[in-house]
Amino acid sequence: MKLNLLSCDAQRPDRRAIAKCIAEVSSNINDSLANELMDILLEGDAVDIEVADKNSGSALRALRKLSIDYEIIE
């Protein structure tokens, strides 16, 4: 499943938790790339990630918990 991470609406976003979440839920992103994507997301630009179908439910819950808006692409 492909997700488009649109924005983070948290008043004080937890940068470490967001990067860790991106690295854990994505099927092809390592920690350093997750940090770069987190920076891009917090600057206001959208980020595309791919999530394994078996992890999709928990990934969506984790993103909502961090106040990250997303849309399902595929």
PDB file of N, CA, C, O and CB in Angstrom:
ATOM      1  N   MET A   1       0.854  -1.171   0.000  1.00  0.00           N
ATOM      2  CA  MET A   1       0.000   0.000   0.000  1.00  0.00           C
ATOM      3  C   MET A   1       0.898   1.232   0.000  1.00  0.00           C
ATOM      4  O   MET A   1       1.884   1.296   0.735  1.00  0.00           O
ATOM      5  CB  MET A   1      -0.971  -0.001   1.227  1.00  0.00           C
ATOM      6  N   LYS A   2       0.548   2.201  -0.829  1.00  0.00           N
ATOM      7  CA  LYS A   2       1.308   3.450  -0.888  1.00  0.00           C
ATOM      8  C   LYS A   2       0.544   4.542  -0.162  1.00  0.00           C
ATOM      9  O   LYS A   2      -0.669   4.682  -0.315  1.00  0.00           O
ATOM     10  CB  LYS A   2       1.587   3.864  -2.354  1.00  0.00           C
ATOM     11  N   LEU A   3       1.277   5.315   0.633  1.00  0.00           N
ATOM     12  CA  LEU A   3       0.700   6.423   1.379  1.00  0.00           C
ATOM     13  C   LEU A   3       1.395   7.718   0.994  1.00  0.00           C
ATOM     14  O   LEU A   3       2.593   7.744   0.716  1.00  0.00           O
ATOM     15  CB  LEU A   3       0.808   6.180   2.895  1.00  0.00           C
ATOM     16  N   ASN A   4       0.629   8.772   0.985  1.00  0.00           N
ATOM     17  CA  ASN A   4       1.157  10.109   0.789  1.00  0.00           C
ATOM     18  C   ASN A   4       0.986  10.839   2.117  1.00  0.00           C
ATOM     19  O   ASN A   4      -0.133  11.174   2.505  1.00  0.00           O
ATOM     20  CB  ASN A   4       0.432  10.862  -0.399  1.00  0.00           C
ATOM     21  N   LEU A   5       2.096  11.085   2.813  1.00  0.00           N
ATOM     22  CA  LEU A   5       2.041  11.808   4.082  1.00  0.00           C
ATOM     23  C   LEU A   5       1.961  13.289   3.754  1.00  0.00           C
ATOM     24  O   LEU A   5       2.875  13.848   3.148  1.00  0.00           O
ATOM     25  CB  LEU A   5       3.287  11.487   4.993  1.00  0.00           C
ATOM     26  N   LEU A   6       0.874  13.918   4.152  1.00  0.00           N
ATOM     27  CA  LEU A   6       0.595  15.293   3.742  1.00  0.00           C
ATOM     28  C   LEU A   6       1.170  16.340   4.678  1.00  0.00           C
ATOM     29  O   LEU A   6       1.819  17.287   4.233  1.00  0.00           O
ATOM     30  CB  LEU A   6      -0.875  15.493   3.633  1.00  0.00           C
ATOM     31  N   SER A   7       0.935  16.174   5.979  1.00  0.00           N
ATOM     32  CA  SER A   7       1.391  17.175   6.935  1.00  0.00           C
ATOM     33  C   SER A   7       1.323  16.612   8.342  1.00  0.00           C
ATOM     34  O   SER A   7       0.739  15.555   8.581  1.00  0.00           O
ATOM     35  CB  SER A   7       0.553  18.461   6.828  1.00  0.00           C
ATOM     36  N   CYS A   8       1.928  17.334   9.259  1.00  0.00           N
ATOM     37  CA  CYS A   8       1.862  16.983  10.679  1.00  0.00           C
ATOM     38  C   CYS A   8       1.236  18.161  11.407  1.00  0.00           C
ATOM     39  O   CYS A   8       1.780  19.265  11.407  1.00  0.00           O
ATOM     40  CB  CYS A   8       3.287  16.638  11.266  1.00  0.00           C
ATOM     41  N   ASP A   9       0.079  17.913  12.033  1.00  0.00           N
ATOM     42  CA  ASP A   9      -0.670  18.983  12.688  1.00  0.00           C
ATOM     43  C   ASP A   9      -0.378  19.115  14.173  1.00  0.00           C
ATOM     44  O   ASP A   9      -1.026  19.901  14.863  1.00  0.00           O
ATOM     45  CB  ASP A   9      -2.128  18.759  12.497  1.00  0.00           C
ATOM     46  N   ALA A  10       0.587  18.358  14.671  1.00  0.00           N
ATOM     47  CA  ALA A  10       0.901  18.427  16.097  1.00  0.00           C
ATOM     48  C   ALA A  10       1.471  19.800  16.438  1.00  0.00           C
ATOM     49  O   ALA A  10       2.238  20.379  15.668  1.00  0.00           O
ATOM     50  CB  ALA A  10       1.899  17.313  16.495  1.00  0.00           C
ATOM     51  N   GLN A  11       1.087  20.304  17.592  1.00  0.00           N
ATOM     52  CA  GLN A  11       1.563  21.616  18.013  1.00  0.00           C
ATOM     53  C   GLN A  11       3.079  21.600  18.239  1.00  0.00           C
ATOM     54  O   GLN A  11       3.787  22.525  17.842  1.00  0.00           O
ATOM     55  CB  GLN A  11       0.837  22.060  19.292  1.00  0.00           C
ATOM     56  N   ARG A  12       3.557  20.544  18.878  1.00  0.00           N
ATOM     57  CA  ARG A  12       4.993  20.352  19.094  1.00  0.00           C
ATOM     58  C   ARG A  12       5.345  18.938  18.639  1.00  0.00           C
ATOM     59  O   ARG A  12       5.377  18.018  19.456  1.00  0.00           O
ATOM     60  CB  ARG A  12       5.389  20.582  20.606  1.00  0.00           C
ATOM     61  N   PRO A  13       5.611  18.756  17.343  1.00  0.00           N
ATOM     62  CA  PRO A  13       5.853  17.405  16.828  1.00  0.00           C
ATOM     63  C   PRO A  13       7.108  16.771  17.422  1.00  0.00           C
ATOM     64  O   PRO A  13       8.138  17.426  17.582  1.00  0.00           O
ATOM     65  CB  PRO A  13       5.969  17.442  15.316  1.00  0.00           C
ATOM     66  N   ASP A  14       7.000  15.496  17.740  1.00  0.00           N
ATOM     67  CA  ASP A  14       8.122  14.715  18.271  1.00  0.00           C
ATOM     68  C   ASP A  14       8.919  14.194  17.079  1.00  0.00           C
ATOM     69  O   ASP A  14       8.563  13.183  16.473  1.00  0.00           O
ATOM     70  CB  ASP A  14       7.625  13.528  19.196  1.00  0.00           C
ATOM     71  N   ARG A  15       9.994  14.894  16.756  1.00  0.00           N
ATOM     72  CA  ARG A  15      10.769  14.581  15.556  1.00  0.00           C
ATOM     73  C   ARG A  15      11.311  13.149  15.586  1.00  0.00           C
ATOM     74  O   ARG A  15      11.260  12.447  14.576  1.00  0.00           O
ATOM     75  CB  ARG A  15      11.924  15.570  15.405  1.00  0.00           C
ATOM     76  N   ARG A  16      11.818  12.721  16.715  1.00  0.00           N
ATOM     77  CA  ARG A  16      12.386  11.380  16.819  1.00  0.00           C
ATOM     78  C   ARG A  16      11.307  10.315  16.630  1.00  0.00           C
ATOM     79  O   ARG A  16      11.532   9.320  15.941  1.00  0.00           O
ATOM     80  CB  ARG A  16      13.081  11.197  18.176  1.00  0.00           C
ATOM     81  N   ALA A  17      10.148  10.516  17.234  1.00  0.00           N
ATOM     82  CA  ALA A  17       9.061   9.547  17.108  1.00  0.00           C
ATOM     83  C   ALA A  17       8.543   9.469  15.672  1.00  0.00           C
ATOM     84  O   ALA A  17       8.209   8.387  15.190  1.00  0.00           O
ATOM     85  CB  ALA A  17       7.918   9.910  18.057  1.00  0.00           C
ATOM     86  N   ILE A  18       8.476  10.606  14.993  1.00  0.00           N
ATOM     87  CA  ILE A  18       8.007  10.614  13.605  1.00  0.00           C
ATOM     88  C   ILE A  18       8.989   9.866  12.705  1.00  0.00           C
ATOM     89  O   ILE A  18       8.576   9.047  11.884  1.00  0.00           O
ATOM     90  CB  ILE A  18       7.820  12.064  13.103  1.00  0.00           C
ATOM     91  N   ALA A  19      10.282  10.142  12.854  1.00  0.00           N
ATOM     92  CA  ALA A  19      11.292   9.454  12.043  1.00  0.00           C
ATOM     93  C   ALA A  19      11.281   7.955  12.325  1.00  0.00           C
ATOM     94  O   ALA A  19      11.379   7.145  11.403  1.00  0.00           O
ATOM     95  CB  ALA A  19      12.693  10.033  12.317  1.00  0.00           C
ATOM     96  N   LYS A  20      11.161   7.590  13.594  1.00  0.00           N
ATOM     97  CA  LYS A  20      11.126   6.170  13.963  1.00  0.00           C
ATOM     98  C   LYS A  20       9.889   5.493  13.378  1.00  0.00           C
ATOM     99  O   LYS A  20       9.970   4.364  12.894  1.00  0.00           O
ATOM    100  CB  LYS A  20      11.145   6.008  15.498  1.00  0.00           C
ATOM    101  N   CYS A  21       8.762   6.169  13.419  1.00  0.00           N
ATOM    102  CA  CYS A  21       7.523   5.622  12.871  1.00  0.00           C
ATOM    103  C   CYS A  21       7.651   5.410  11.364  1.00  0.00           C
ATOM    104  O   CYS A  21       7.252   4.365  10.852  1.00  0.00           O
ATOM    105  CB  CYS A  21       6.336   6.555  13.181  1.00  0.00           C
ATOM    106  N   ILE A  22       8.200   6.386  10.656  1.00  0.00           N
ATOM    107  CA  ILE A  22       8.375   6.259   9.209  1.00  0.00           C
ATOM    108  C   ILE A  22       9.273   5.074   8.885  1.00  0.00           C
ATOM    109  O   ILE A  22       8.975   4.298   7.977  1.00  0.00           O
ATOM    110  CB  ILE A  22       8.964   7.553   8.617  1.00  0.00           C
ATOM    111  N   ALA A  23      10.370   4.930   9.622  1.00  0.00           N
ATOM    112  CA  ALA A  23      11.301   3.821   9.373  1.00  0.00           C
ATOM    113  C   ALA A  23      10.658   2.475   9.674  1.00  0.00           C
ATOM    114  O   ALA A  23      10.898   1.506   8.955  1.00  0.00           O
ATOM    115  CB  ALA A  23      12.566   3.989  10.215  1.00  0.00           C
ATOM    116  N   GLU A  24       9.843   2.396  10.725  1.00  0.00           N
ATOM    117  CA  GLU A  24       9.245   1.122  11.124  1.00  0.00           C
ATOM    118  C   GLU A  24       8.105   0.691  10.210  1.00  0.00           C
ATOM    119  O   GLU A  24       7.992  -0.493   9.891  1.00  0.00           O
ATOM    120  CB  GLU A  24       8.743   1.216  12.543  1.00  0.00           C
ATOM    121  N   VAL A  25       7.260   1.619   9.783  1.00  0.00           N
ATOM    122  CA  VAL A  25       6.092   1.226   8.993  1.00  0.00           C
ATOM    123  C   VAL A  25       6.419   1.066   7.518  1.00  0.00           C
ATOM    124  O   VAL A  25       5.724   0.339   6.809  1.00  0.00           O
ATOM    125  CB  VAL A  25       4.987   2.244   9.157  1.00  0.00           C
ATOM    126  N   SER A  26       7.454   1.724   7.050  1.00  0.00           N
ATOM    127  CA  SER A  26       7.796   1.653   5.633  1.00  0.00           C
ATOM    128  C   SER A  26       8.581   0.376   5.338  1.00  0.00           C
ATOM    129  O   SER A  26       9.363  -0.096   6.163  1.00  0.00           O
ATOM    130  CB  SER A  26       8.606   2.892   5.210  1.00  0.00           C
ATOM    131  N   SER A  27       8.358  -0.160   4.165  1.00  0.00           N
ATOM    132  CA  SER A  27       9.011  -1.414   3.809  1.00  0.00           C
ATOM    133  C   SER A  27      10.399  -1.221   3.203  1.00  0.00           C
ATOM    134  O   SER A  27      11.147  -2.191   3.083  1.00  0.00           O
ATOM    135  CB  SER A  27       8.150  -2.174   2.847  1.00  0.00           C
ATOM    136  N   ASN A  28      10.762  -0.008   2.821  1.00  0.00           N
ATOM    137  CA  ASN A  28      12.043   0.180   2.133  1.00  0.00           C
ATOM    138  C   ASN A  28      12.799   1.437   2.544  1.00  0.00           C
ATOM    139  O   ASN A  28      13.542   1.994   1.736  1.00  0.00           O
ATOM    140  CB  ASN A  28      11.812   0.217   0.663  1.00  0.00           C
ATOM    141  N   ILE A  29      12.629   1.895   3.774  1.00  0.00           N
ATOM    142  CA  ILE A  29      13.283   3.131   4.221  1.00  0.00           C
ATOM    143  C   ILE A  29      14.118   2.836   5.459  1.00  0.00           C
ATOM    144  O   ILE A  29      13.632   2.250   6.427  1.00  0.00           O
ATOM    145  CB  ILE A  29      12.235   4.248   4.519  1.00  0.00           C
ATOM    146  N   ASN A  30      15.395   3.254   5.415  1.00  0.00           N
ATOM    147  CA  ASN A  30      16.268   3.083   6.573  1.00  0.00           C
ATOM    148  C   ASN A  30      16.179   4.311   7.486  1.00  0.00           C
ATOM    149  O   ASN A  30      15.448   5.256   7.188  1.00  0.00           O
ATOM    150  CB  ASN A  30      17.732   2.845   6.121  1.00  0.00           C
ATOM    151  N   ASP A  31      16.913   4.295   8.580  1.00  0.00           N
ATOM    152  CA  ASP A  31      16.811   5.364   9.580  1.00  0.00           C
ATOM    153  C   ASP A  31      17.247   6.730   9.050  1.00  0.00           C
ATOM    154  O   ASP A  31      16.597   7.737   9.333  1.00  0.00           O
ATOM    155  CB  ASP A  31      17.645   5.009  10.788  1.00  0.00           C
ATOM    156  N   SER A  32      18.333   6.775   8.289  1.00  0.00           N
ATOM    157  CA  SER A  32      18.806   8.081   7.799  1.00  0.00           C
ATOM    158  C   SER A  32      17.833   8.683   6.785  1.00  0.00           C
ATOM    159  O   SER A  32      17.600   9.892   6.793  1.00  0.00           O
ATOM    160  CB  SER A  32      20.200   7.939   7.161  1.00  0.00           C
ATOM    161  N   LEU A  33      17.267   7.849   5.916  1.00  0.00           N
ATOM    162  CA  LEU A  33      16.279   8.345   4.963  1.00  0.00           C
ATOM    163  C   LEU A  33      15.002   8.769   5.695  1.00  0.00           C
ATOM    164  O   LEU A  33      14.355   9.741   5.306  1.00  0.00           O
ATOM    165  CB  LEU A  33      15.962   7.266   3.902  1.00  0.00           C
ATOM    166  N   ALA A  34      14.643   8.042   6.748  1.00  0.00           N
ATOM    167  CA  ALA A  34      13.467   8.409   7.536  1.00  0.00           C
ATOM    168  C   ALA A  34      13.650   9.783   8.163  1.00  0.00           C
ATOM    169  O   ALA A  34      12.697  10.559   8.227  1.00  0.00           O
ATOM    170  CB  ALA A  34      13.196   7.360   8.625  1.00  0.00           C
ATOM    171  N   ASN A  35      14.853  10.100   8.626  1.00  0.00           N
ATOM    172  CA  ASN A  35      15.127  11.427   9.194  1.00  0.00           C
ATOM    173  C   ASN A  35      14.986  12.516   8.139  1.00  0.00           C
ATOM    174  O   ASN A  35      14.445  13.586   8.417  1.00  0.00           O
ATOM    175  CB  ASN A  35      16.536  11.470   9.803  1.00  0.00           C
ATOM    176  N   GLU A  36      15.471  12.249   6.928  1.00  0.00           N
ATOM    177  CA  GLU A  36      15.337  13.223   5.845  1.00  0.00           C
ATOM    178  C   GLU A  36      13.867  13.433   5.478  1.00  0.00           C
ATOM    179  O   GLU A  36      13.428  14.566   5.281  1.00  0.00           O
ATOM    180  CB  GLU A  36      16.131  12.764   4.611  1.00  0.00           C
ATOM    181  N   LEU A  37      13.111  12.340   5.388  1.00  0.00           N
ATOM    182  CA  LEU A  37      11.695  12.449   5.050  1.00  0.00           C
ATOM    183  C   LEU A  37      10.916  13.171   6.141  1.00  0.00           C
ATOM    184  O   LEU A  37       9.985  13.921   5.848  1.00  0.00           O
ATOM    185  CB  LEU A  37      11.100  11.068   4.816  1.00  0.00           C
ATOM    186  N   MET A  38      11.293  12.948   7.396  1.00  0.00           N
ATOM    187  CA  MET A  38      10.648  13.639   8.510  1.00  0.00           C
ATOM    188  C   MET A  38      10.887  15.142   8.400  1.00  0.00           C
ATOM    189  O   MET A  38       9.966  15.929   8.620  1.00  0.00           O
ATOM    190  CB  MET A  38      11.173  13.106   9.864  1.00  0.00           C
ATOM    191  N   ASP A  39      12.111  15.551   8.063  1.00  0.00           N
ATOM    192  CA  ASP A  39      12.412  16.978   7.883  1.00  0.00           C
ATOM    193  C   ASP A  39      11.566  17.570   6.759  1.00  0.00           C
ATOM    194  O   ASP A  39      11.017  18.663   6.901  1.00  0.00           O
ATOM    195  CB  ASP A  39      13.913  17.182   7.582  1.00  0.00           C
ATOM    196  N   ILE A  40      11.463  16.855   5.653  1.00  0.00           N
ATOM    197  CA  ILE A  40      10.670  17.320   4.513  1.00  0.00           C
ATOM    198  C   ILE A  40       9.205  17.470   4.914  1.00  0.00           C
ATOM    199  O   ILE A  40       8.564  18.465   4.575  1.00  0.00           O
ATOM    200  CB  ILE A  40      10.804  16.345   3.320  1.00  0.00           C
ATOM    201  N   LEU A  41       8.677  16.482   5.634  1.00  0.00           N
ATOM    202  CA  LEU A  41       7.285  16.508   6.073  1.00  0.00           C
ATOM    203  C   LEU A  41       7.021  17.696   6.996  1.00  0.00           C
ATOM    204  O   LEU A  41       6.012  18.385   6.844  1.00  0.00           O
ATOM    205  CB  LEU A  41       6.927  15.199   6.783  1.00  0.00           C
ATOM    206  N   LEU A  42       7.911  17.938   7.942  1.00  0.00           N
ATOM    207  CA  LEU A  42       7.706  19.029   8.893  1.00  0.00           C
ATOM    208  C   LEU A  42       7.905  20.405   8.266  1.00  0.00           C
ATOM    209  O   LEU A  42       7.434  21.405   8.807  1.00  0.00           O
ATOM    210  CB  LEU A  42       8.644  18.870  10.063  1.00  0.00           C
ATOM    211  N   GLU A  43       8.595  20.463   7.133  1.00  0.00           N
ATOM    212  CA  GLU A  43       8.725  21.725   6.404  1.00  0.00           C
ATOM    213  C   GLU A  43       7.469  22.049   5.609  1.00  0.00           C
ATOM    214  O   GLU A  43       7.314  23.167   5.119  1.00  0.00           O
ATOM    215  CB  GLU A  43       9.924  21.673   5.472  1.00  0.00           C
ATOM    216  N   GLY A  44       6.567  21.070   5.479  1.00  0.00           N
ATOM    217  CA  GLY A  44       5.301  21.324   4.815  1.00  0.00           C
ATOM    218  C   GLY A  44       5.110  20.641   3.480  1.00  0.00           C
ATOM    219  O   GLY A  44       4.073  20.823   2.842  1.00  0.00           O
ATOM    220  N   ASP A  45       6.081  19.859   3.041  1.00  0.00           N
ATOM    221  CA  ASP A  45       5.965  19.148   1.769  1.00  0.00           C
ATOM    222  C   ASP A  45       5.468  17.724   2.001  1.00  0.00           C
ATOM    223  O   ASP A  45       5.721  17.130   3.049  1.00  0.00           O
ATOM    224  CB  ASP A  45       7.320  19.131   1.030  1.00  0.00           C
ATOM    225  N   ALA A  46       4.761  17.187   1.016  1.00  0.00           N
ATOM    226  CA  ALA A  46       4.240  15.822   1.113  1.00  0.00           C
ATOM    227  C   ALA A  46       5.359  14.808   0.863  1.00  0.00           C
ATOM    228  O   ALA A  46       6.331  15.089   0.162  1.00  0.00           O
ATOM    229  CB  ALA A  46       3.083  15.608   0.106  1.00  0.00           C
ATOM    230  N   VAL A  47       5.192  13.624   1.455  1.00  0.00           N
ATOM    231  CA  VAL A  47       6.173  12.542   1.347  1.00  0.00           C
ATOM    232  C   VAL A  47       5.429  11.263   0.998  1.00  0.00           C
ATOM    233  O   VAL A  47       4.397  10.961   1.597  1.00  0.00           O
ATOM    234  CB  VAL A  47       6.992  12.372   2.674  1.00  0.00           C
ATOM    235  N   ASP A  48       5.947  10.508   0.030  1.00  0.00           N
ATOM    236  CA  ASP A  48       5.366   9.216  -0.340  1.00  0.00           C
ATOM    237  C   ASP A  48       6.156   8.092   0.311  1.00  0.00           C
ATOM    238  O   ASP A  48       7.386   8.086   0.271  1.00  0.00           O
ATOM    239  CB  ASP A  48       5.342   9.041  -1.878  1.00  0.00           C
ATOM    240  N   ILE A  49       5.442   7.132   0.915  1.00  0.00           N
ATOM    241  CA  ILE A  49       6.082   5.945   1.454  1.00  0.00           C
ATOM    242  C   ILE A  49       5.267   4.724   1.055  1.00  0.00           C
ATOM    243  O   ILE A  49       4.095   4.833   0.696  1.00  0.00           O
ATOM    244  CB  ILE A  49       6.227   6.039   2.994  1.00  0.00           C
ATOM    245  N   GLU A  50       5.902   3.567   1.122  1.00  0.00           N
ATOM    246  CA  GLU A  50       5.218   2.317   0.829  1.00  0.00           C
ATOM    247  C   GLU A  50       5.193   1.479   2.104  1.00  0.00           C
ATOM    248  O   GLU A  50       6.210   1.317   2.779  1.00  0.00           O
ATOM    249  CB  GLU A  50       5.915   1.549  -0.342  1.00  0.00           C
ATOM    250  N   VAL A  51       4.014   0.950   2.418  1.00  0.00           N
ATOM    251  CA  VAL A  51       3.812   0.180   3.639  1.00  0.00           C
ATOM    252  C   VAL A  51       3.423  -1.246   3.245  1.00  0.00           C
ATOM    253  O   VAL A  51       2.605  -1.444   2.346  1.00  0.00           O
ATOM    254  CB  VAL A  51       2.716   0.836   4.553  1.00  0.00           C
ATOM    255  N   ALA A  52       4.005  -2.225   3.911  1.00  0.00           N
ATOM    256  CA  ALA A  52       3.636  -3.613   3.656  1.00  0.00           C
ATOM    257  C   ALA A  52       2.176  -3.814   4.062  1.00  0.00           C
ATOM    258  O   ALA A  52       1.728  -3.291   5.082  1.00  0.00           O
ATOM    259  CB  ALA A  52       4.573  -4.596   4.430  1.00  0.00           C
ATOM    260  N   ASP A  53       1.448  -4.567   3.262  1.00  0.00           N
ATOM    261  CA  ASP A  53       0.016  -4.754   3.514  1.00  0.00           C
ATOM    262  C   ASP A  53      -0.265  -5.362   4.886  1.00  0.00           C
ATOM    263  O   ASP A  53      -1.284  -5.047   5.500  1.00  0.00           O
ATOM    264  CB  ASP A  53      -0.585  -5.636   2.437  1.00  0.00           C
ATOM    265  N   LYS A  54       0.614  -6.220   5.371  1.00  0.00           N
ATOM    266  CA  LYS A  54       0.382  -6.833   6.679  1.00  0.00           C
ATOM    267  C   LYS A  54       0.509  -5.835   7.827  1.00  0.00           C
ATOM    268  O   LYS A  54      -0.020  -6.065   8.915  1.00  0.00           O
ATOM    269  CB  LYS A  54       1.352  -7.972   6.891  1.00  0.00           C
ATOM    270  N   ASN A  55       1.211  -4.727   7.585  1.00  0.00           N
ATOM    271  CA  ASN A  55       1.415  -3.702   8.617  1.00  0.00           C
ATOM    272  C   ASN A  55       0.510  -2.492   8.442  1.00  0.00           C
ATOM    273  O   ASN A  55       0.628  -1.526   9.195  1.00  0.00           O
ATOM    274  CB  ASN A  55       2.852  -3.250   8.614  1.00  0.00           C
ATOM    275  N   SER A  56      -0.382  -2.523   7.477  1.00  0.00           N
ATOM    276  CA  SER A  56      -1.122  -1.313   7.120  1.00  0.00           C
ATOM    277  C   SER A  56      -1.994  -0.782   8.255  1.00  0.00           C
ATOM    278  O   SER A  56      -2.024   0.428   8.480  1.00  0.00           O
ATOM    279  CB  SER A  56      -1.982  -1.584   5.919  1.00  0.00           C
ATOM    280  N   GLY A  57      -2.697  -1.642   8.971  1.00  0.00           N
ATOM    281  CA  GLY A  57      -3.568  -1.182  10.052  1.00  0.00           C
ATOM    282  C   GLY A  57      -2.797  -0.509  11.172  1.00  0.00           C
ATOM    283  O   GLY A  57      -3.169   0.571  11.631  1.00  0.00           O
ATOM    284  N   SER A  58      -1.728  -1.146  11.609  1.00  0.00           N
ATOM    285  CA  SER A  58      -0.936  -0.561  12.692  1.00  0.00           C
ATOM    286  C   SER A  58      -0.201   0.690  12.220  1.00  0.00           C
ATOM    287  O   SER A  58      -0.002   1.618  13.003  1.00  0.00           O
ATOM    288  CB  SER A  58       0.068  -1.588  13.235  1.00  0.00           C
ATOM    289  N   ALA A  59       0.205   0.727  10.951  1.00  0.00           N
ATOM    290  CA  ALA A  59       0.882   1.913  10.417  1.00  0.00           C
ATOM    291  C   ALA A  59      -0.048   3.110  10.415  1.00  0.00           C
ATOM    292  O   ALA A  59       0.355   4.209  10.796  1.00  0.00           O
ATOM    293  CB  ALA A  59       1.399   1.650   8.999  1.00  0.00           C
ATOM    294  N   LEU A  60      -1.283   2.914   9.992  1.00  0.00           N
ATOM    295  CA  LEU A  60      -2.243   4.018   9.953  1.00  0.00           C
ATOM    296  C   LEU A  60      -2.560   4.517  11.359  1.00  0.00           C
ATOM    297  O   LEU A  60      -2.696   5.723  11.566  1.00  0.00           O
ATOM    298  CB  LEU A  60      -3.532   3.582   9.246  1.00  0.00           C
ATOM    299  N   ARG A  61      -2.680   3.615  12.321  1.00  0.00           N
ATOM    300  CA  ARG A  61      -2.918   4.023  13.715  1.00  0.00           C
ATOM    301  C   ARG A  61      -1.737   4.830  14.253  1.00  0.00           C
ATOM    302  O   ARG A  61      -1.930   5.841  14.928  1.00  0.00           O
ATOM    303  CB  ARG A  61      -3.164   2.785  14.607  1.00  0.00           C
ATOM    304  N   ALA A  62      -0.523   4.385  13.957  1.00  0.00           N
ATOM    305  CA  ALA A  62       0.673   5.088  14.438  1.00  0.00           C
ATOM    306  C   ALA A  62       0.755   6.487  13.845  1.00  0.00           C
ATOM    307  O   ALA A  62       1.117   7.436  14.540  1.00  0.00           O
ATOM    308  CB  ALA A  62       1.944   4.295  14.090  1.00  0.00           C
ATOM    309  N   LEU A  63       0.422   6.621  12.569  1.00  0.00           N
ATOM    310  CA  LEU A  63       0.455   7.940  11.932  1.00  0.00           C
ATOM    311  C   LEU A  63      -0.598   8.871  12.528  1.00  0.00           C
ATOM    312  O   LEU A  63      -0.325  10.048  12.763  1.00  0.00           O
ATOM    313  CB  LEU A  63       0.240   7.806  10.420  1.00  0.00           C
ATOM    314  N   ARG A  64      -1.796   8.350  12.771  1.00  0.00           N
ATOM    315  CA  ARG A  64      -2.846   9.180  13.391  1.00  0.00           C
ATOM    316  C   ARG A  64      -2.442   9.606  14.796  1.00  0.00           C
ATOM    317  O   ARG A  64      -2.719  10.734  15.205  1.00  0.00           O
ATOM    318  CB  ARG A  64      -4.186   8.415  13.440  1.00  0.00           C
ATOM    319  N   LYS A  65      -1.794   8.723  15.532  1.00  0.00           N
ATOM    320  CA  LYS A  65      -1.373   9.039  16.899  1.00  0.00           C
ATOM    321  C   LYS A  65      -0.363  10.186  16.916  1.00  0.00           C
ATOM    322  O   LYS A  65      -0.319  10.960  17.873  1.00  0.00           O
ATOM    323  CB  LYS A  65      -0.770   7.797  17.570  1.00  0.00           C
ATOM    324  N   LEU A  66       0.452  10.298  15.857  1.00  0.00           N
ATOM    325  CA  LEU A  66       1.448  11.359  15.758  1.00  0.00           C
ATOM    326  C   LEU A  66       0.896  12.600  15.059  1.00  0.00           C
ATOM    327  O   LEU A  66       1.653  13.522  14.756  1.00  0.00           O
ATOM    328  CB  LEU A  66       2.672  10.853  15.019  1.00  0.00           C
ATOM    329  N   SER A  67      -0.415  12.636  14.799  1.00  0.00           N
ATOM    330  CA  SER A  67      -1.102  13.764  14.148  1.00  0.00           C
ATOM    331  C   SER A  67      -0.586  14.014  12.733  1.00  0.00           C
ATOM    332  O   SER A  67      -0.459  15.160  12.301  1.00  0.00           O
ATOM    333  CB  SER A  67      -0.934  15.032  14.983  1.00  0.00           C
ATOM    334  N   ILE A  68      -0.293  12.935  12.020  1.00  0.00           N
ATOM    335  CA  ILE A  68       0.167  13.042  10.643  1.00  0.00           C
ATOM    336  C   ILE A  68      -1.023  12.785   9.724  1.00  0.00           C
ATOM    337  O   ILE A  68      -1.654  11.730   9.793  1.00  0.00           O
ATOM    338  CB  ILE A  68       1.336  12.041  10.353  1.00  0.00           C
ATOM    339  N   ASP A  69      -1.322  13.755   8.867  1.00  0.00           N
ATOM    340  CA  ASP A  69      -2.387  13.593   7.872  1.00  0.00           C
ATOM    341  C   ASP A  69      -1.810  12.822   6.695  1.00  0.00           C
ATOM    342  O   ASP A  69      -0.676  13.060   6.281  1.00  0.00           O
ATOM    343  CB  ASP A  69      -2.968  14.983   7.410  1.00  0.00           C
ATOM    344  N   TYR A  70      -2.590  11.906   6.165  1.00  0.00           N
ATOM    345  CA  TYR A  70      -2.127  11.074   5.055  1.00  0.00           C
ATOM    346  C   TYR A  70      -3.285  10.790   4.110  1.00  0.00           C
ATOM    347  O   TYR A  70      -4.451  10.979   4.455  1.00  0.00           O
ATOM    348  CB  TYR A  70      -1.513   9.751   5.573  1.00  0.00           C
ATOM    349  N   GLU A  71      -2.941  10.331   2.911  1.00  0.00           N
ATOM    350  CA  GLU A  71      -3.940   9.831   1.992  1.00  0.00           C
ATOM    351  C   GLU A  71      -3.411   8.532   1.401  1.00  0.00           C
ATOM    352  O   GLU A  71      -2.213   8.383   1.159  1.00  0.00           O
ATOM    353  CB  GLU A  71      -4.270  10.875   0.879  1.00  0.00           C
ATOM    354  N   ILE A  72      -4.318   7.605   1.176  1.00  0.00           N
ATOM    355  CA  ILE A  72      -3.935   6.313   0.613  1.00  0.00           C
ATOM    356  C   ILE A  72      -3.934   6.454  -0.906  1.00  0.00           C
ATOM    357  O   ILE A  72      -4.949   6.805  -1.509  1.00  0.00           O
ATOM    358  CB  ILE A  72      -4.909   5.166   1.082  1.00  0.00           C
ATOM    359  N   ILE A  73      -2.804   6.181  -1.507  1.00  0.00           N
ATOM    360  CA  ILE A  73      -2.672   6.308  -2.956  1.00  0.00           C
ATOM    361  C   ILE A  73      -3.076   5.008  -3.629  1.00  0.00           C
ATOM    362  O   ILE A  73      -3.798   5.021  -4.625  1.00  0.00           O
ATOM    363  CB  ILE A  73      -1.231   6.689  -3.344  1.00  0.00           C
ATOM    364  N   GLU A  74      -2.618   3.894  -3.094  1.00  0.00           N
ATOM    365  CA  GLU A  74      -2.846   2.608  -3.727  1.00  0.00           C
ATOM    366  C   GLU A  74      -2.865   1.511  -2.697  1.00  0.00           C
ATOM    367  O   GLU A  74      -3.046   0.344  -3.042  1.00  0.00           O
ATOM    368  CB  GLU A  74      -1.791   2.327  -4.775  1.00  0.00           C
TER     369      GLU A  74
END
